[in-house]
Amino acid sequence: MNKTLATLRTAAVSGALVLAALAAPAPLAQAVGEGPNYDGNGQITTSKLATYDELVSFLKDQDTRQPAMDLEVIGKTVKGRDIHLVKYISDPAKPTILYLTQQHGNEQLTTEGAMAFVKHLGTGKSGDILDGVNILIVPMLNADGAMGDVNFPLDDYLAKGDRHMTRYNAEEVDLNRDHVAKIQPETQALHTNVMRKYNIDYMIDLHHQGTRSERDGKLVSGSILYPTTPNADPAVVEMSKQLGAVVFNNVDSTGWGHLGKYVGGSAETISRNGIAVEYGIATLLFEMRGMSDHYLDGYALGLRSNGYLIQQTVTTLTATAAAIADGSIADADTSFWDSLDTQTSRPGEEADDE
Ligand SMILES: [Zn+2]
């Protein structure tokens, strides 16, 4: 497929999914069948997801169309794929937020959502946002895992489609446990060419969790958490909680959004903790429901949930960028964290692993 066709195909797929999420209510059978409250796994396939090449074609195409956007290569994966940074920097003195997706290769709807967000920024309808905030996006950090191009077998993974997708990078390392040692090339690229190069105030690290977590007896559409290491500056933790408040208020109020508090550890090898401590950046973990592929039942989620989960990402990125741009994030009420219940897992799922 040539570049133009690939771009069109990617745009068509992303656009269709977003439109599906925004359109009138789906027929009842579908809404009950595999919508936000669907209690099964459905048809699990990777065939509708953008490949790495389609992502790159999309980004290059948007770069030529969007004057405000810059595209930079920050390094290469183990297998030699370029890792990209999308930049909207209007004024370095303005606050800056970084959105990071797919440290874990089998958690792709966050990247699909980031693509839709980039496309939306190019429409000009969000000009006010870009005037008030600098936006950095690193999509699909773990491109090798996302393409199943790894040095270990994926034979027991569940998804149908043209490829399997795995949490780990090509060397079977969990990138979200490498933020202190920074041994892997993907982690090095992020820290050397993004974290140390830009004056970043906020970061949202976007992931997917299993399918069977609930709050108040209802399956969640996702879960959130701020830095929980005792070494994080309390002021940074408070800013992180404000970031979480903006996300919660905008997502949980939709018909399909239902968020729980994530159960997370205090290790600084995890970006949520390590980046808060090392750079003084306010961080938020956002875990969307259900992975694109997995070897365990209870983790992977069928494609008919894609629409609302992609929209959940778009809502999250748009709302947080807007709240930083207009300064309203400083007034966000963090007291909801005290009453937000920790999500619990129904049988068949182990503890989630950000
Ligand atoms: Zn993850």
Tab-separated table of C-alpha atoms and ligand atoms in Angstrom:
chain	number	residue	atom	x	y	z
A	1	MET	CA	0.000	0.000	0.000
A	2	ASN	CA	1.429	3.376	-0.897
A	3	LYS	CA	1.684	6.168	1.607
A	4	THR	CA	-1.333	8.103	0.475
A	5	LEU	CA	-3.559	5.068	0.512
A	6	ALA	CA	-2.263	4.024	3.897
A	7	THR	CA	-2.956	7.486	5.238
A	8	LEU	CA	-6.445	7.518	3.817
A	9	ARG	CA	-7.145	4.094	5.207
A	10	THR	CA	-5.923	5.062	8.656
A	11	ALA	CA	-7.871	8.268	8.614
A	12	ALA	CA	-10.965	6.453	7.459
A	13	VAL	CA	-10.699	3.846	10.184
A	14	SER	CA	-10.005	6.364	12.939
A	15	GLY	CA	-12.665	8.705	11.697
A	16	ALA	CA	-15.258	5.984	11.460
A	17	LEU	CA	-14.613	4.821	14.980
A	18	VAL	CA	-14.777	8.298	16.429
A	19	LEU	CA	-17.926	9.042	14.485
A	20	ALA	CA	-19.405	5.795	15.746
A	21	ALA	CA	-18.748	6.954	19.292
A	22	LEU	CA	-20.270	10.356	18.682
A	23	ALA	CA	-23.256	9.213	16.653
A	24	ALA	CA	-26.775	8.638	17.905
A	25	PRO	CA	-27.262	5.787	20.371
A	26	ALA	CA	-26.470	2.411	18.868
A	27	PRO	CA	-29.211	-0.165	18.400
A	28	LEU	CA	-30.082	-1.717	21.724
A	29	ALA	CA	-28.620	-5.113	20.894
A	30	GLN	CA	-25.233	-3.579	20.200
A	31	ALA	CA	-25.306	-1.225	23.162
A	32	VAL	CA	-26.107	-4.066	25.511
A	33	GLY	CA	-24.004	-6.554	23.599
A	34	GLU	CA	-20.551	-5.027	23.587
A	35	GLY	CA	-20.902	-1.479	24.794
A	36	PRO	CA	-19.538	0.093	27.960
A	37	ASN	CA	-21.382	-2.327	30.233
A	38	TYR	CA	-20.722	-5.448	28.235
A	39	ASP	CA	-19.745	-8.260	30.549
A	40	GLY	CA	-17.841	-10.471	28.110
A	41	ASN	CA	-14.894	-10.221	25.779
A	42	GLY	CA	-16.467	-10.351	22.312
A	43	GLN	CA	-14.572	-10.641	19.054
A	44	ILE	CA	-10.928	-9.923	19.740
A	45	THR	CA	-8.991	-8.908	16.645
A	46	THR	CA	-6.112	-6.615	15.795
A	47	SER	CA	-7.172	-6.185	12.165
A	48	LYS	CA	-8.963	-2.844	12.679
A	49	LEU	CA	-6.057	-1.200	14.492
A	50	ALA	CA	-3.529	1.055	12.796
A	51	THR	CA	-0.242	-0.657	12.071
A	52	TYR	CA	2.978	1.137	12.950
A	53	ASP	CA	3.428	2.089	9.276
A	54	GLU	CA	-0.095	3.469	9.118
A	55	LEU	CA	0.539	5.517	12.257
A	56	VAL	CA	3.728	6.981	10.760
A	57	SER	CA	2.016	7.758	7.441
A	58	PHE	CA	-0.781	9.470	9.326
A	59	LEU	CA	1.629	11.578	11.388
A	60	LYS	CA	3.681	12.608	8.350
A	61	ASP	CA	0.541	13.538	6.482
A	62	GLN	CA	-0.769	15.621	9.385
A	63	ASP	CA	2.634	17.277	9.704
A	64	THR	CA	2.378	18.552	6.141
A	65	ARG	CA	-1.186	19.809	6.715
A	66	GLN	CA	-0.797	21.414	10.157
A	67	PRO	CA	1.397	24.538	10.453
A	68	ALA	CA	1.291	24.388	14.261
A	69	MET	CA	2.509	20.802	14.382
A	70	ASP	CA	6.066	19.506	14.290
A	71	LEU	CA	7.121	15.901	13.989
A	72	GLU	CA	10.439	14.680	15.312
A	73	VAL	CA	12.144	11.284	15.527
A	74	ILE	CA	13.461	10.804	19.068
A	75	GLY	CA	15.092	7.406	18.692
A	76	LYS	CA	14.622	3.862	17.476
A	77	THR	CA	13.100	0.716	18.914
A	78	VAL	CA	15.100	-2.474	19.396
A	79	LYS	CA	14.033	-3.552	15.895
A	80	GLY	CA	14.964	-0.200	14.361
A	81	ARG	CA	11.555	1.486	14.081
A	82	ASP	CA	11.635	5.274	14.421
A	83	ILE	CA	9.941	6.565	17.571
A	84	HIS	CA	8.060	9.805	16.958
A	85	LEU	CA	7.305	12.896	19.010
A	86	VAL	CA	4.412	15.126	17.946
A	87	LYS	CA	4.944	18.730	19.065
A	88	TYR	CA	2.661	21.743	19.323
A	89	ILE	CA	4.836	24.406	20.932
A	90	SER	CA	3.456	27.921	20.597
A	91	ASP	CA	5.510	29.497	23.382
A	92	PRO	CA	8.006	27.653	25.607
A	93	ALA	CA	6.981	29.882	28.515
A	94	LYS	CA	3.450	28.421	28.424
A	95	PRO	CA	2.669	25.263	30.417
A	96	THR	CA	3.406	21.977	28.671
A	97	ILE	CA	1.681	18.602	28.817
A	98	LEU	CA	2.985	15.288	27.516
A	99	TYR	CA	0.694	12.451	26.466
A	100	LEU	CA	2.401	9.063	26.298
A	101	THR	CA	0.762	6.019	24.711
A	102	GLN	CA	1.499	2.341	24.281
A	103	GLN	CA	4.484	1.726	26.489
A	104	HIS	CA	2.780	-1.654	26.426
A	105	GLY	CA	2.336	-2.795	22.841
A	106	ASN	CA	-1.011	-4.547	23.381
A	107	GLU	CA	-2.760	-1.399	24.633
A	108	GLN	CA	-3.512	0.389	21.374
A	109	LEU	CA	-6.804	2.279	21.620
A	110	THR	CA	-4.948	5.016	23.504
A	111	THR	CA	-2.852	5.538	20.367
A	112	GLU	CA	-5.954	5.502	18.162
A	113	GLY	CA	-7.404	8.178	20.453
A	114	ALA	CA	-4.214	10.236	20.264
A	115	MET	CA	-4.400	10.078	16.452
A	116	ALA	CA	-7.970	11.352	16.519
A	117	PHE	CA	-6.864	14.135	18.882
A	118	VAL	CA	-4.045	15.164	16.519
A	119	LYS	CA	-6.477	15.224	13.645
A	120	HIS	CA	-8.876	17.359	15.673
A	121	LEU	CA	-6.127	19.845	16.566
A	122	GLY	CA	-5.573	20.258	12.835
A	123	THR	CA	-9.154	21.342	12.202
A	124	GLY	CA	-8.515	24.729	13.768
A	125	LYS	CA	-11.503	24.374	16.079
A	126	SER	CA	-9.155	24.097	19.040
A	127	GLY	CA	-7.087	27.187	18.302
A	128	ASP	CA	-7.682	28.567	21.772
A	129	ILE	CA	-6.224	25.456	23.318
A	130	LEU	CA	-2.999	25.697	21.353
A	131	ASP	CA	-2.639	29.365	22.315
A	132	GLY	CA	-2.492	28.481	25.989
A	133	VAL	CA	-0.646	25.181	26.253
A	134	ASN	CA	2.194	23.332	24.581
A	135	ILE	CA	1.277	19.768	23.713
A	136	LEU	CA	3.712	16.894	23.280
A	137	ILE	CA	2.580	13.428	22.226
A	138	VAL	CA	4.664	10.270	22.068
A	139	PRO	CA	2.382	7.694	20.443
A	140	MET	CA	3.135	3.967	20.373
A	141	LEU	CA	6.424	4.079	22.299
A	142	ASN	CA	6.613	0.286	22.072
A	143	ALA	CA	6.115	-0.137	18.328
A	144	ASP	CA	7.834	-3.548	18.202
A	145	GLY	CA	5.458	-4.967	20.797
A	146	ALA	CA	2.533	-3.346	19.001
A	147	MET	CA	3.503	-5.104	15.771
A	148	GLY	CA	4.311	-8.409	17.461
A	149	ASP	CA	7.842	-8.125	16.069
A	150	VAL	CA	9.600	-9.547	19.115
A	151	ASN	CA	12.273	-12.097	20.022
A	152	PHE	CA	9.930	-14.478	21.829
A	153	PRO	CA	6.860	-16.483	20.754
A	154	LEU	CA	3.307	-15.109	20.878
A	155	ASP	CA	1.614	-18.360	19.811
A	156	ASP	CA	-0.738	-18.460	22.794
A	157	TYR	CA	-2.066	-14.903	22.329
A	158	LEU	CA	-5.809	-14.700	21.713
A	159	ALA	CA	-6.439	-11.995	19.111
A	160	LYS	CA	-7.307	-12.785	15.540
A	161	GLY	CA	-6.106	-10.522	12.756
A	162	ASP	CA	-2.845	-10.010	10.924
A	163	ARG	CA	-0.613	-9.745	13.964
A	164	HIS	CA	-0.338	-10.354	17.675
A	165	MET	CA	0.454	-7.581	20.114
A	166	THR	CA	2.349	-7.859	23.378
A	167	ARG	CA	3.017	-5.828	26.494
A	168	TYR	CA	6.775	-6.277	26.251
A	169	ASN	CA	9.333	-4.784	23.904
A	170	ALA	CA	11.311	-6.981	21.483
A	171	GLU	CA	13.675	-8.066	24.275
A	172	GLU	CA	10.716	-9.093	26.471
A	173	VAL	CA	11.296	-6.159	28.815
A	174	ASP	CA	8.442	-4.213	30.409
A	175	LEU	CA	9.238	-0.607	29.457
A	176	ASN	CA	7.167	0.693	32.352
A	177	ARG	CA	9.619	-0.880	34.768
A	178	ASP	CA	12.638	0.751	33.107
A	179	HIS	CA	12.235	4.401	34.129
A	180	VAL	CA	15.072	4.363	36.669
A	181	ALA	CA	17.706	2.246	34.871
A	182	LYS	CA	16.615	3.349	31.366
A	183	ILE	CA	18.337	0.425	29.670
A	184	GLN	CA	16.003	-0.137	26.735
A	185	PRO	CA	16.357	2.081	23.629
A	186	GLU	CA	12.688	3.086	23.795
A	187	THR	CA	12.988	4.309	27.385
A	188	GLN	CA	16.294	6.029	26.621
A	189	ALA	CA	14.744	7.884	23.689
A	190	LEU	CA	11.887	9.120	25.868
A	191	HIS	CA	14.112	10.352	28.677
A	192	THR	CA	16.979	11.749	26.606
A	193	ASN	CA	15.012	13.470	23.877
A	194	VAL	CA	11.740	14.358	25.584
A	195	MET	CA	11.864	14.397	29.397
A	196	ARG	CA	15.227	16.168	29.596
A	197	LYS	CA	14.751	18.402	26.582
A	198	TYR	CA	11.436	20.077	27.337
A	199	ASN	CA	10.110	21.899	30.362
A	200	ILE	CA	7.135	19.612	30.968
A	201	ASP	CA	4.577	20.379	33.679
A	202	TYR	CA	2.072	17.544	33.261
A	203	MET	CA	2.071	14.036	31.829
A	204	ILE	CA	-0.677	11.500	31.267
A	205	ASP	CA	0.552	7.953	30.777
A	206	LEU	CA	-2.135	6.068	28.855
A	207	HIS	CA	-2.615	2.327	29.285
A	208	HIS	CA	-5.207	-0.425	29.185
A	209	GLN	CA	-6.117	-2.764	32.037
A	210	GLY	CA	-8.156	-5.979	32.132
A	211	THR	CA	-11.864	-6.208	31.361
A	212	ARG	CA	-13.364	-7.198	34.673
A	213	SER	CA	-12.735	-4.355	37.134
A	214	GLU	CA	-15.703	-2.651	38.749
A	215	ARG	CA	-16.744	0.179	41.039
A	216	ASP	CA	-20.099	0.311	42.794
A	217	GLY	CA	-20.942	-3.043	41.227
A	218	LYS	CA	-20.599	-1.693	37.696
A	219	LEU	CA	-17.803	-2.449	35.253
A	220	VAL	CA	-15.477	0.517	34.881
A	221	SER	CA	-14.487	2.109	31.576
A	222	GLY	CA	-11.110	2.846	33.121
A	223	SER	CA	-9.173	3.814	36.218
A	224	ILE	CA	-6.830	6.609	37.255
A	225	LEU	CA	-4.061	7.227	39.785
A	226	TYR	CA	-1.563	9.940	40.769
A	227	PRO	CA	2.043	9.341	41.956
A	228	THR	CA	2.099	7.193	45.089
A	229	THR	CA	5.780	7.111	45.940
A	230	PRO	CA	6.608	8.867	49.231
A	231	ASN	CA	9.491	10.580	47.409
A	232	ALA	CA	7.232	12.691	45.210
A	233	ASP	CA	6.949	16.375	46.150
A	234	PRO	CA	3.502	16.930	47.757
A	235	ALA	CA	2.957	19.951	45.473
A	236	VAL	CA	3.554	17.731	42.431
A	237	VAL	CA	1.152	15.131	43.814
A	238	GLU	CA	-1.494	17.826	44.325
A	239	MET	CA	-1.086	19.006	40.725
A	240	SER	CA	-1.376	15.364	39.637
A	241	LYS	CA	-4.614	15.056	41.591
A	242	GLN	CA	-5.909	18.174	39.827
A	243	LEU	CA	-5.081	16.600	36.480
A	244	GLY	CA	-7.038	13.544	37.625
A	245	ALA	CA	-9.955	15.741	38.698
A	246	VAL	CA	-10.244	17.221	35.205
A	247	VAL	CA	-10.221	13.728	33.701
A	248	PHE	CA	-12.735	12.347	36.177
A	249	ASN	CA	-15.151	15.259	35.819
A	250	ASN	CA	-15.127	15.080	32.033
A	251	VAL	CA	-15.187	11.299	31.577
A	252	ASP	CA	-17.328	10.066	34.449
A	253	SER	CA	-20.097	12.506	33.539
A	254	THR	CA	-20.597	10.981	30.094
A	255	GLY	CA	-23.122	8.211	29.617
A	256	TRP	CA	-20.422	5.657	29.010
A	257	GLY	CA	-17.652	6.763	31.366
A	258	HIS	CA	-17.306	5.102	34.771
A	259	LEU	CA	-13.941	5.402	36.493
A	260	GLY	CA	-12.398	3.738	39.507
A	261	LYS	CA	-9.240	4.432	41.441
A	262	TYR	CA	-6.382	2.263	40.250
A	263	VAL	CA	-4.414	0.092	42.680
A	264	GLY	CA	-0.799	0.972	41.980
A	265	GLY	CA	2.555	0.370	43.637
A	266	SER	CA	5.137	2.893	44.768
A	267	ALA	CA	8.099	1.726	42.624
A	268	GLU	CA	9.886	4.533	40.813
A	269	THR	CA	10.665	2.221	37.908
A	270	ILE	CA	7.044	2.980	36.911
A	271	SER	CA	6.691	6.241	34.961
A	272	ARG	CA	3.811	7.574	37.089
A	273	ASN	CA	6.159	7.575	40.091
A	274	GLY	CA	9.637	7.861	38.590
A	275	ILE	CA	8.937	10.802	36.290
A	276	ALA	CA	7.174	12.700	39.085
A	277	VAL	CA	10.240	12.289	41.301
A	278	GLU	CA	13.023	12.758	38.736
A	279	TYR	CA	11.595	15.766	36.891
A	280	GLY	CA	8.992	17.180	39.257
A	281	ILE	CA	6.293	16.576	36.628
A	282	ALA	CA	2.662	16.064	37.673
A	283	THR	CA	1.683	12.635	36.360
A	284	LEU	CA	-1.525	10.709	35.919
A	285	LEU	CA	-1.945	7.061	35.006
A	286	PHE	CA	-5.070	6.393	32.959
A	287	GLU	CA	-5.965	2.744	32.375
A	288	MET	CA	-8.646	2.109	29.744
A	289	ARG	CA	-10.747	-1.032	29.962
A	290	GLY	CA	-9.518	-4.112	28.071
A	291	MET	CA	-6.401	-4.829	26.019
A	292	SER	CA	-6.065	-5.306	22.268
A	293	ASP	CA	-4.475	-8.740	22.690
A	294	HIS	CA	-3.379	-11.000	25.550
A	295	TYR	CA	-2.805	-14.664	26.314
A	296	LEU	CA	-5.170	-14.642	29.305
A	297	ASP	CA	-8.965	-14.641	29.194
A	298	GLY	CA	-10.299	-11.623	31.022
A	299	TYR	CA	-7.766	-9.153	29.635
A	300	ALA	CA	-8.442	-8.712	25.926
A	301	LEU	CA	-11.589	-6.913	24.788
A	302	GLY	CA	-13.537	-7.187	21.540
A	303	LEU	CA	-13.483	-4.527	18.864
A	304	ARG	CA	-17.044	-3.311	19.356
A	305	SER	CA	-15.938	-1.477	22.497
A	306	ASN	CA	-13.340	0.426	20.469
A	307	GLY	CA	-15.539	3.424	19.693
A	308	TYR	CA	-16.230	4.538	23.239
A	309	LEU	CA	-12.737	3.720	24.479
A	310	ILE	CA	-11.158	5.807	21.711
A	311	GLN	CA	-13.597	8.586	22.552
A	312	GLN	CA	-12.589	8.258	26.217
A	313	THR	CA	-9.010	9.018	25.181
A	314	VAL	CA	-10.046	11.955	22.995
A	315	THR	CA	-12.171	13.383	25.811
A	316	THR	CA	-9.284	12.989	28.249
A	317	LEU	CA	-6.702	14.697	26.033
A	318	THR	CA	-9.015	17.499	24.931
A	319	ALA	CA	-10.323	18.261	28.425
A	320	THR	CA	-6.921	18.305	30.099
A	321	ALA	CA	-5.273	20.425	27.397
A	322	ALA	CA	-8.168	22.903	27.598
A	323	ALA	CA	-8.058	23.083	31.409
A	324	ILE	CA	-4.328	23.803	31.353
A	325	ALA	CA	-4.697	26.297	28.517
A	326	ASP	CA	-7.329	28.403	30.276
A	327	GLY	CA	-5.829	27.939	33.739
A	328	SER	CA	-8.946	26.316	35.193
A	329	ILE	CA	-6.949	23.250	36.222
A	330	ALA	CA	-5.608	25.290	39.146
A	331	ASP	CA	-9.151	25.422	40.552
A	332	ALA	CA	-9.877	21.724	40.094
A	333	ASP	CA	-11.317	20.229	43.273
A	334	THR	CA	-9.224	17.247	44.331
A	335	SER	CA	-11.458	16.186	47.204
A	336	PHE	CA	-13.214	13.624	44.974
A	337	TRP	CA	-10.115	11.434	45.347
A	338	ASP	CA	-11.013	10.903	49.012
A	339	SER	CA	-14.383	9.416	48.115
A	340	LEU	CA	-13.454	7.681	44.860
A	341	ASP	CA	-13.530	3.945	45.527
A	342	THR	CA	-10.660	1.749	44.510
A	343	GLN	CA	-11.759	-0.560	41.731
A	344	THR	CA	-12.100	-4.245	42.520
A	345	SER	CA	-11.815	-7.220	40.182
A	346	ARG	CA	-14.479	-9.766	39.409
A	347	PRO	CA	-13.375	-13.410	39.383
A	348	GLY	CA	-11.162	-14.393	36.462
A	349	GLU	CA	-8.818	-11.462	36.598
A	350	GLU	CA	-5.689	-11.003	38.595
A	351	ALA	CA	-4.580	-7.608	39.837
A	352	ASP	CA	-3.962	-5.181	36.982
A	353	ASP	CA	-0.443	-4.278	36.130
A	354	GLU	CA	0.070	-0.747	34.847
B	1	ZN	ZN	0.055	-0.792	30.293
